[in-house]
Coordinates of C-alpha atoms in Angstrom, one line a residue:
Chain A
M1 CA 0.0 0.0 0.0
K2 CA 1.3 3.4 -0.9
N3 CA 1.4 6.0 1.9
P4 CA -0.3 4.0 4.7
A5 CA -1.8 6.3 7.4
F6 CA -0.8 3.8 10.0
E7 CA 1.0 0.5 10.3
M8 CA 2.0 -1.9 13.1
E9 CA 3.9 -5.1 13.4
M10 CA 2.2 -8.2 14.8
K11 CA 3.0 -11.9 15.2
V12 CA 0.8 -15.0 14.7
R13 CA -0.1 -16.7 18.0
D14 CA -0.4 -20.5 17.7
Y15 CA -4.0 -20.5 19.1
E16 CA -5.0 -18.4 16.1
C17 CA -4.1 -21.3 13.7
D18 CA -6.7 -23.9 13.0
L19 CA -6.5 -27.6 12.1
Q20 CA -5.2 -26.7 8.7
G21 CA -2.1 -25.3 10.4
I22 CA -2.8 -21.8 9.1
V23 CA -4.4 -18.7 10.7
N24 CA -8.2 -19.2 10.8
N25 CA -10.1 -16.8 8.5
A26 CA -11.9 -15.1 11.3
N27 CA -8.7 -14.2 13.1
Y28 CA -7.7 -11.9 10.2
Q29 CA -10.7 -9.8 11.1
H30 CA -9.3 -9.6 14.6
Y31 CA -6.0 -8.4 13.3
L32 CA -7.8 -5.9 11.1
E33 CA -9.9 -4.6 13.9
H34 CA -7.0 -4.4 16.3
T35 CA -5.1 -2.3 13.7
R36 CA -8.0 0.1 13.2
H37 CA -8.4 0.5 17.0
E38 CA -4.7 1.2 17.5
F39 CA -4.9 3.7 14.7
L40 CA -7.8 5.4 16.3
L41 CA -5.8 5.6 19.6
T42 CA -3.1 7.5 17.7
K43 CA -5.8 10.0 16.7
G44 CA -7.0 10.3 20.3
I45 CA -10.1 8.1 19.8
S46 CA -10.8 5.2 22.1
F47 CA -13.3 2.6 20.8
A48 CA -14.1 1.6 24.4
E49 CA -14.6 5.3 25.5
L50 CA -16.8 6.0 22.5
H51 CA -19.0 3.1 23.5
E52 CA -19.3 4.5 27.1
K53 CA -20.4 7.9 25.6
G54 CA -23.2 6.1 23.6
I55 CA -21.3 6.3 20.3
D56 CA -20.7 2.9 18.7
A57 CA -18.4 2.7 15.7
V58 CA -19.6 -0.4 13.8
I59 CA -18.5 -2.1 10.6
A60 CA -21.3 -2.0 8.1
R61 CA -19.6 -4.0 5.4
V62 CA -16.3 -5.8 4.9
E63 CA -14.6 -7.3 1.9
I64 CA -11.5 -9.5 2.5
S65 CA -9.3 -11.1 -0.1
Y66 CA -7.2 -13.9 1.2
K67 CA -4.0 -14.0 -0.8
T68 CA -1.4 -16.0 1.2
P69 CA -2.0 -17.7 4.5
L70 CA -0.1 -16.9 7.6
K71 CA 1.4 -19.7 9.7
S72 CA 2.7 -20.3 13.2
R73 CA 5.5 -17.9 14.1
D74 CA 5.0 -15.6 11.1
K75 CA 5.5 -11.9 11.7
F76 CA 3.6 -9.4 9.7
I77 CA 2.9 -5.8 9.0
S78 CA -0.7 -4.6 9.2
Q79 CA -1.3 -1.3 7.3
L80 CA -4.3 1.0 6.7
R81 CA -5.4 4.2 5.1
V82 CA -8.8 5.8 5.5
E83 CA -11.1 7.9 3.3
I84 CA -14.3 9.6 4.3
D85 CA -17.4 8.8 2.1
G86 CA -20.5 10.5 3.4
F87 CA -21.6 8.7 6.6
K88 CA -18.9 6.1 6.1
Q89 CA -15.3 5.9 7.1
V90 CA -13.7 3.5 4.6
F91 CA -10.6 1.7 5.8
H92 CA -8.3 0.2 3.2
Q93 CA -6.2 -2.4 4.8
E94 CA -3.3 -4.8 3.9
I95 CA -1.5 -7.5 5.8
L96 CA 2.0 -8.2 4.6
R97 CA 4.2 -11.1 5.7
L98 CA 7.6 -10.4 7.1
P99 CA 10.3 -10.3 6.0
D100 CA 9.4 -11.0 2.4
M101 CA 6.5 -8.5 2.4
K102 CA 4.2 -11.0 0.5
L103 CA 0.6 -9.8 0.4
C104 CA -1.5 -11.9 2.7
I105 CA -4.7 -9.9 3.1
R106 CA -6.3 -7.1 1.2
A107 CA -9.4 -5.7 2.9
K108 CA -11.9 -2.9 2.8
A109 CA -14.0 -2.1 5.9
D110 CA -16.8 0.4 5.9
N111 CA -17.3 1.9 9.4
V112 CA -20.4 3.9 10.4
C113 CA -21.3 5.5 13.7
L114 CA -24.4 4.7 15.7
V115 CA -25.3 7.4 18.3
N116 CA -27.6 5.8 20.8
G117 CA -28.4 3.2 18.2
V118 CA -29.1 5.7 15.3
L119 CA -26.9 6.0 12.2
S120 CA -25.2 9.4 12.5
R121 CA -22.8 11.5 10.6
C122 CA -20.1 11.7 13.2
D123 CA -18.2 14.5 11.5
E124 CA -16.0 15.0 14.6
L125 CA -14.7 11.5 14.4
A126 CA -14.2 11.7 10.6
E127 CA -12.2 14.9 11.0
K128 CA -9.9 13.4 13.5
L129 CA -9.3 10.4 11.3
I130 CA -8.0 12.3 8.3
N131 CA -5.9 14.9 10.2
Chain B
M1 CA -33.0 -16.4 1.0
K2 CA -35.2 -18.3 -1.4
N3 CA -34.6 -22.1 -1.4
P4 CA -31.6 -22.4 0.8
A5 CA -29.6 -25.6 0.3
F6 CA -29.0 -25.8 4.0
E7 CA -30.0 -24.1 7.2
M8 CA -29.3 -24.6 10.9
E9 CA -30.4 -22.9 14.1
M10 CA -27.7 -21.5 16.4
K11 CA -27.7 -19.3 19.5
V12 CA -25.3 -16.5 20.6
R13 CA -22.9 -17.4 23.3
D14 CA -22.1 -14.6 25.7
Y15 CA -18.3 -14.9 25.1
E16 CA -19.0 -14.0 21.5
C17 CA -20.2 -10.5 22.4
D18 CA -17.6 -7.8 22.8
L19 CA -17.5 -4.6 25.0
Q20 CA -20.3 -3.1 22.8
G21 CA -22.6 -5.8 24.1
I22 CA -23.1 -7.2 20.5
V23 CA -21.5 -10.2 18.7
N24 CA -18.0 -9.2 17.6
N25 CA -17.6 -8.9 13.8
A26 CA -15.2 -11.8 13.6
N27 CA -17.5 -14.2 15.3
Y28 CA -20.0 -14.0 12.4
Q29 CA -17.2 -15.5 10.2
H30 CA -17.2 -18.3 12.8
Y31 CA -20.9 -18.8 12.4
L32 CA -20.6 -18.7 8.6
E33 CA -17.7 -21.2 8.6
H34 CA -19.5 -23.6 11.0
T35 CA -22.6 -23.5 8.8
R36 CA -20.6 -24.3 5.7
H37 CA -18.8 -27.2 7.4
E38 CA -22.1 -28.6 8.7
F39 CA -23.5 -28.4 5.2
L40 CA -20.4 -30.2 3.8
L41 CA -21.0 -33.0 6.3
T42 CA -24.6 -33.5 5.0
K43 CA -22.9 -34.0 1.6
G44 CA -20.5 -36.5 3.1
I45 CA -17.5 -34.1 3.1
S46 CA -15.5 -33.6 6.2
F47 CA -13.3 -30.4 6.3
A48 CA -10.9 -32.2 8.7
E49 CA -10.7 -35.4 6.6
L50 CA -10.0 -33.4 3.5
H51 CA -7.1 -31.7 5.2
E52 CA -5.7 -35.1 6.3
K53 CA -5.9 -36.2 2.6
G54 CA -3.9 -33.1 1.5
I55 CA -6.9 -31.2 0.2
D56 CA -7.5 -27.8 1.8
A57 CA -10.7 -26.0 1.2
V58 CA -9.8 -22.3 1.7
I59 CA -11.8 -19.1 1.5
A60 CA -10.3 -16.9 -1.2
R61 CA -12.6 -13.9 -0.7
V62 CA -15.4 -13.0 1.6
E63 CA -17.9 -10.1 1.5
I64 CA -20.0 -9.5 4.6
S65 CA -22.8 -6.9 5.1
Y66 CA -23.7 -6.3 8.7
K67 CA -27.4 -5.4 8.8
T68 CA -28.5 -5.9 12.4
P69 CA -26.3 -6.9 15.3
L70 CA -27.0 -10.0 17.3
K71 CA -27.0 -9.8 21.1
S72 CA -26.6 -12.0 24.1
R73 CA -29.2 -14.8 24.1
D74 CA -30.4 -14.2 20.5
K75 CA -31.2 -17.3 18.5
F76 CA -30.8 -17.2 14.8
I77 CA -31.1 -19.2 11.5
S78 CA -27.9 -19.5 9.4
Q79 CA -28.7 -20.4 5.8
L80 CA -26.7 -21.0 2.6
R81 CA -26.9 -21.9 -1.0
V82 CA -23.9 -22.7 -3.3
E83 CA -23.1 -22.2 -6.9
I84 CA -20.1 -23.5 -8.9
D85 CA -18.1 -20.9 -10.8
G86 CA -15.0 -22.4 -12.5
F87 CA -12.5 -23.2 -9.7
K88 CA -14.7 -21.5 -7.1
Q89 CA -17.5 -22.8 -5.0
V90 CA -19.5 -19.6 -4.1
F91 CA -21.4 -19.7 -0.9
H92 CA -24.3 -17.2 -0.5
Q93 CA -25.1 -17.0 3.2
E94 CA -27.6 -15.2 5.4
I95 CA -28.1 -15.0 9.1
L96 CA -31.6 -14.2 10.3
R97 CA -32.6 -13.4 13.9
L98 CA -35.3 -15.5 15.5
P99 CA -38.2 -15.2 16.0
D100 CA -38.6 -12.1 13.8
M101 CA -36.4 -13.3 10.9
K102 CA -34.7 -9.9 10.7
L103 CA -31.7 -10.0 8.4
C104 CA -28.5 -9.7 10.4
I105 CA -25.8 -10.8 7.9
R106 CA -25.6 -11.2 4.2
A107 CA -22.4 -12.8 3.0
K108 CA -20.7 -14.3 0.0
A109 CA -17.7 -16.5 0.5
D110 CA -15.6 -17.9 -2.4
N111 CA -14.1 -21.2 -1.6
V112 CA -11.2 -22.8 -3.6
C113 CA -9.3 -26.0 -3.1
L114 CA -5.6 -26.4 -2.7
V115 CA -4.3 -29.9 -3.3
N116 CA -0.9 -30.1 -1.6
G117 CA -0.8 -26.3 -1.7
V118 CA -1.7 -25.9 -5.4
L119 CA -4.9 -24.4 -6.6
S120 CA -7.0 -27.2 -8.1
R121 CA -10.3 -27.7 -9.8
C122 CA -11.7 -30.2 -7.3
D123 CA -14.6 -31.3 -9.5
E124 CA -15.5 -34.2 -7.2
L125 CA -16.0 -31.8 -4.3
A126 CA -18.0 -29.4 -6.5
E127 CA -20.2 -32.2 -7.8
K128 CA -21.1 -33.4 -4.3
L129 CA -22.0 -29.9 -3.2
I130 CA -24.6 -29.3 -5.8
N131 CA -26.2 -32.7 -5.7
Chain C
M1 CA -21.2 -36.7 37.5
K2 CA -24.0 -37.9 39.8
N3 CA -27.1 -35.8 39.8
P4 CA -26.1 -32.8 37.6
A5 CA -28.2 -29.8 38.2
F6 CA -28.0 -29.0 34.5
E7 CA -26.7 -30.5 31.3
M8 CA -26.7 -29.6 27.6
E9 CA -25.4 -31.1 24.4
M10 CA -22.9 -29.3 22.2
K11 CA -20.8 -30.1 19.2
V12 CA -17.2 -29.1 18.4
R13 CA -16.9 -26.4 15.7
D14 CA -13.9 -26.8 13.4
Y15 CA -12.6 -23.3 14.2
E16 CA -12.3 -24.3 17.9
C17 CA -9.6 -26.8 16.9
D18 CA -6.0 -25.7 16.7
L19 CA -3.0 -26.8 14.7
Q20 CA -2.8 -30.0 16.7
G21 CA -6.2 -30.9 15.3
I22 CA -7.8 -30.9 18.8
V23 CA -9.9 -28.4 20.6
N24 CA -7.7 -25.6 21.9
N25 CA -7.4 -25.4 25.7
A26 CA -9.0 -22.0 26.0
N27 CA -12.1 -23.1 24.1
Y28 CA -13.1 -25.5 26.9
Q29 CA -13.4 -22.4 29.1
H30 CA -15.8 -21.1 26.5
Y31 CA -17.8 -24.4 26.7
L32 CA -17.8 -24.2 30.5
E33 CA -18.8 -20.6 30.6
H34 CA -21.6 -21.1 28.0
T35 CA -22.9 -24.0 30.1
R36 CA -23.0 -21.9 33.3
H37 CA -24.8 -19.1 31.5
E38 CA -27.4 -21.4 30.0
F39 CA -27.9 -22.9 33.4
L40 CA -28.3 -19.4 34.9
L41 CA -31.0 -18.7 32.3
T42 CA -33.0 -21.7 33.4
K43 CA -32.9 -20.1 36.9
G44 CA -34.1 -16.8 35.5
I45 CA -30.7 -15.1 35.7
S46 CA -29.2 -13.4 32.7
F47 CA -25.5 -12.7 32.8
A48 CA -25.9 -9.8 30.4
E49 CA -28.8 -8.3 32.4
L50 CA -26.9 -8.7 35.7
H51 CA -24.1 -6.6 34.1
E52 CA -26.6 -3.9 33.0
K53 CA -27.8 -3.7 36.7
G54 CA -24.2 -3.2 37.9
I55 CA -23.8 -6.8 39.1
D56 CA -20.9 -8.7 37.6
A57 CA -20.6 -12.4 38.1
V58 CA -16.9 -13.1 37.7
I59 CA -14.8 -16.2 38.0
A60 CA -12.3 -15.9 40.8
R61 CA -10.5 -19.2 40.3
V62 CA -10.7 -22.1 37.9
E63 CA -9.2 -25.6 37.9
I64 CA -9.4 -27.7 34.8
S65 CA -8.2 -31.2 34.3
Y66 CA -7.9 -32.2 30.6
K67 CA -8.5 -35.9 30.3
T68 CA -9.3 -36.6 26.7
P69 CA -9.1 -34.1 23.8
L70 CA -12.2 -33.4 21.7
K71 CA -11.8 -33.3 17.9
S72 CA -13.5 -32.0 14.9
R73 CA -17.2 -33.2 14.7
D74 CA -17.3 -34.6 18.3
K75 CA -20.5 -34.2 20.1
F76 CA -20.4 -33.9 23.9
I77 CA -22.5 -33.4 27.0
S78 CA -21.6 -30.5 29.3
Q79 CA -22.8 -30.9 32.9
L80 CA -22.7 -29.0 36.1
R81 CA -23.7 -28.9 39.7
V82 CA -23.3 -25.9 42.0
E83 CA -22.7 -25.4 45.7
I84 CA -22.7 -22.3 47.8
D85 CA -19.6 -21.6 49.9
G86 CA -19.8 -18.2 51.7
F87 CA -19.4 -15.5 49.0
K88 CA -18.6 -18.1 46.4
Q89 CA -20.8 -20.1 44.0
V90 CA -18.7 -23.2 43.2
F91 CA -19.5 -24.8 39.9
H92 CA -18.4 -28.4 39.4
Q93 CA -18.4 -29.2 35.7
E94 CA -17.7 -32.1 33.4
I95 CA -17.6 -32.5 29.7
L96 CA -18.3 -36.0 28.4
R97 CA -17.8 -37.1 24.8
L98 CA -20.7 -38.7 23.0
P99 CA -21.6 -41.4 22.4
D100 CA -19.0 -43.2 24.6
M101 CA -19.4 -40.8 27.6
K102 CA -15.6 -40.7 28.0
L103 CA -14.6 -37.9 30.4
C104 CA -12.9 -35.1 28.6
I105 CA -12.8 -32.3 31.1
R106 CA -13.3 -32.0 34.9
A107 CA -13.4 -28.5 36.2
K108 CA -14.2 -26.4 39.2
A109 CA -15.0 -22.8 38.8
D110 CA -15.5 -20.4 41.7
N111 CA -17.8 -17.5 40.9
V112 CA -18.1 -14.4 42.9
C113 CA -20.3 -11.3 42.5
L114 CA -19.0 -7.7 42.2
V115 CA -21.7 -5.1 42.8
N116 CA -20.4 -1.9 41.2
G117 CA -17.0 -3.4 41.4
V118 CA -17.1 -4.4 45.1
L119 CA -17.1 -8.1 46.2
S120 CA -20.6 -8.8 47.5
R121 CA -22.5 -11.7 49.1
C122 CA -25.2 -11.8 46.4
D123 CA -27.5 -14.1 48.5
E124 CA -30.4 -13.6 46.1
L125 CA -28.4 -15.0 43.2
A126 CA -27.1 -17.9 45.4
E127 CA -30.6 -18.7 46.5
K128 CA -31.9 -18.9 42.9
L129 CA -29.0 -21.1 41.9
I130 CA -29.7 -23.9 44.4
N131 CA -33.5 -23.9 44.1
Chain D
M1 CA 7.4 -13.7 40.6
K2 CA 11.0 -13.9 41.6
N3 CA 13.4 -14.8 38.9
P4 CA 11.1 -15.5 36.0
A5 CA 12.7 -17.6 33.3
F6 CA 10.9 -15.6 30.7
E7 CA 8.7 -12.6 30.4
M8 CA 7.1 -10.6 27.6
E9 CA 5.0 -7.5 27.2
M10 CA 1.5 -7.7 25.7
K11 CA -1.5 -5.4 25.2
V12 CA -5.2 -6.1 25.5
R13 CA -7.0 -6.1 22.1
D14 CA -10.5 -4.9 22.2
Y15 CA -12.0 -8.0 20.8
E16 CA -10.7 -9.9 23.8
C17 CA -13.0 -8.0 26.0
D18 CA -16.5 -9.3 26.6
L19 CA -19.8 -7.6 27.3
Q20 CA -18.6 -6.9 30.9
G21 CA -15.9 -4.6 29.3
I22 CA -13.1 -6.8 30.7
V23 CA -11.0 -9.5 29.1
N24 CA -12.9 -12.7 28.9
N25 CA -11.7 -15.5 31.1
A26 CA -10.8 -17.8 28.3
N27 CA -8.5 -15.2 26.7
Y28 CA -6.1 -15.3 29.7
Q29 CA -5.5 -18.9 28.7
H30 CA -4.6 -17.6 25.2
Y31 CA -2.1 -15.1 26.8
L32 CA -0.7 -17.9 29.0
E33 CA -0.3 -20.3 26.1
H34 CA 1.3 -17.7 23.8
T35 CA 3.8 -16.8 26.6
R36 CA 4.7 -20.5 27.0
H37 CA 5.1 -20.9 23.2
E38 CA 7.3 -17.8 22.9
F39 CA 9.4 -19.1 25.8
L40 CA 9.7 -22.5 24.0
L41 CA 11.0 -20.7 20.9
T42 CA 13.8 -19.0 23.0
K43 CA 14.8 -22.6 23.9
G44 CA 14.8 -23.7 20.3
I45 CA 11.5 -25.6 20.6
S46 CA 8.6 -24.9 18.2
F47 CA 5.2 -26.1 19.2
A48 CA 4.1 -26.4 15.6
E49 CA 7.3 -28.3 14.6
L50 CA 6.9 -30.7 17.5
H51 CA 3.4 -31.5 16.3
E52 CA 4.7 -32.2 12.8
K53 CA 7.2 -34.6 14.3
G54 CA 4.4 -36.5 16.1
I55 CA 5.1 -34.9 19.5
D56 CA 2.2 -33.1 21.1
A57 CA 2.8 -30.9 24.1
V58 CA -0.5 -30.8 25.9
I59 CA -1.8 -29.2 29.1
A60 CA -3.0 -31.9 31.5
R61 CA -4.2 -29.5 34.2
V62 CA -4.4 -25.8 34.7
E63 CA -5.2 -23.7 37.8
I64 CA -5.9 -20.0 37.3
S65 CA -6.6 -17.4 40.0
Y66 CA -8.2 -14.2 38.6
K67 CA -7.1 -11.4 40.8
T68 CA -7.6 -8.1 38.8
P69 CA -9.4 -7.9 35.5
L70 CA -7.6 -6.4 32.5
K71 CA -9.5 -3.8 30.4
S72 CA -9.3 -2.3 26.9
R73 CA -5.9 -0.7 26.2
D74 CA -4.2 -2.2 29.3
K75 CA -0.6 -3.3 28.8
F76 CA 0.8 -6.1 30.8
I77 CA 3.8 -8.3 31.6
S78 CA 3.4 -12.1 31.2
Q79 CA 6.0 -14.1 33.2
L80 CA 6.8 -17.7 33.8
R81 CA 9.2 -20.1 35.4
V82 CA 9.2 -23.8 34.8
E83 CA 10.0 -26.9 37.0
I84 CA 10.3 -30.5 35.9
D85 CA 8.2 -33.0 38.0
G86 CA 8.5 -36.5 36.5
F87 CA 6.6 -36.6 33.3
K88 CA 5.3 -33.1 33.8
Q89 CA 6.7 -29.7 33.0
V90 CA 5.1 -27.4 35.4
F91 CA 4.7 -23.8 34.3
H92 CA 4.2 -21.1 37.0
Q93 CA 2.8 -18.0 35.4
E94 CA 1.8 -14.5 36.3
I95 CA 0.2 -11.7 34.5
L96 CA 1.0 -8.2 35.9
R97 CA -0.7 -5.0 34.7
L98 CA 1.5 -2.1 33.5
P99 CA 2.6 0.3 34.8
D100 CA 1.4 -0.5 38.4
M101 CA 2.5 -4.1 38.3
K102 CA -0.8 -5.2 39.9
L103 CA -1.2 -8.9 39.9
C104 CA -4.0 -9.9 37.4
I105 CA -3.5 -13.7 37.0
R106 CA -1.6 -16.3 38.9
A107 CA -1.6 -19.7 37.1
K108 CA 0.0 -23.1 37.2
A109 CA -0.1 -25.2 34.0
D110 CA 1.0 -28.8 33.9
N111 CA 2.3 -29.8 30.5
V112 CA 2.9 -33.4 29.3
C113 CA 4.1 -34.8 26.1
L114 CA 2.2 -37.3 23.9
V115 CA 4.4 -39.1 21.3
N116 CA 2.1 -40.4 18.7
G117 CA -0.7 -40.1 21.2
V118 CA 1.0 -41.9 24.1
L119 CA 2.1 -40.2 27.3
S120 CA 5.9 -40.0 27.2
R121 CA 8.7 -38.8 29.3
C122 CA 10.2 -36.3 26.8
D123 CA 13.5 -35.8 28.7
E124 CA 15.0 -34.0 25.7
L125 CA 12.3 -31.4 25.9
A126 CA 12.6 -31.1 29.7
E127 CA 16.3 -30.7 29.5
K128 CA 16.0 -27.8 27.0
L129 CA 13.4 -26.1 29.1
I130 CA 15.5 -25.8 32.3
N131 CA 18.8 -24.9 30.6

């Protein structure tokens, strides 16, 4: 990904692998979510604190292409960039295996905000994300 | 979904809910995977046995739309139908909350087969799925 | 277990198995927790509702003996009985593989109640549990 | 813990928290397992490679005392020391919250080795662990 807004290094944990010996599909969503939340923290936004204030950031849609599976002991880089599209904050995300930087996952996750359960524009959040 | 090829009833387990009090995004992939594997079993196909034979059914791409969140104690129906598209087995899946049948999840998962790590046509598997 | 207060049937889901091809240790805690919460519901106690009222049922200590591993597609019975010991509600739990009723897990889980974060006696809860 | 043989720093991921807003009990077993496996790697032992050779390191018994819950964004130190007791490798483990070093978890996990499914002494593994 060119010019990621954020990236972090992670490592596969053995319990994340399933009986095929590779990371289970669902765990990539955990990696992607954790990366988004760590990114939010760098912008001064806490997912947990938002929830306590009655604002729930929720994923409305996700697309994930699985390119190369990660295995036990693999390290990887998880990257993202974000664009604002009306009510949506669109996260473009990639997971790249270390050290060969092979593309493992390409994903797009559309986030929206519910304020007390109602879909809301959340301009304040959007502004923080892109600055 | 009209004419699902398979459906099963499940129930949210509390540990599947996150700090927002709703089922965590990644857990819907668990529900979707479990439903596919239970469907495979009705066709005489075991995911674990395939792996032992050197055949790995893997998801190449998934799209998930999150419509309504499930909560603690919710029961739901998980449905699928499948179509064959070249090397891919395409699973169309829905999760519907009980008893009001509200649509929670609409998903499309493209499965492919790796035989000893190489993408393969797997006609035998495909044939079993649609009969 | 003689005279369980509650039992339910469950089935291993493939994603619960790790690269050894057996259910990952941590997932037995999920089975044990889900069984306790389903038991609580039969007594009119909702874990999620308790939390919303400021009462958190939390496990203070757990002991688990792993006797026989569960594998993909195994069905099993999860049983419990409960005794009250001062501030603690002590759950004795077993997981037995079907159909041979082989003992897989024997566990003891000590539950306590925090009311607004403070350890509390919770006699009302205890009374419901044993009646 | 005095003189841990190994320690590592970790951070709570939001998806590890449940509807009580604290890390779910089962996830501490994930932390404990990951710490053991990272420790094994420093001793030149790979859990995944062992499995491929027909040697399965499995937990026979675990005792966990939950002292203080971890929450979203908490960082923590996970420590262990190991002693050999006949066929068992006994891991003593603690999880301490950062930066106040408050004790969150104290655990004891008895590991045994199955060689092609049969309980075995595994002296080679034991020797590596304590040197």
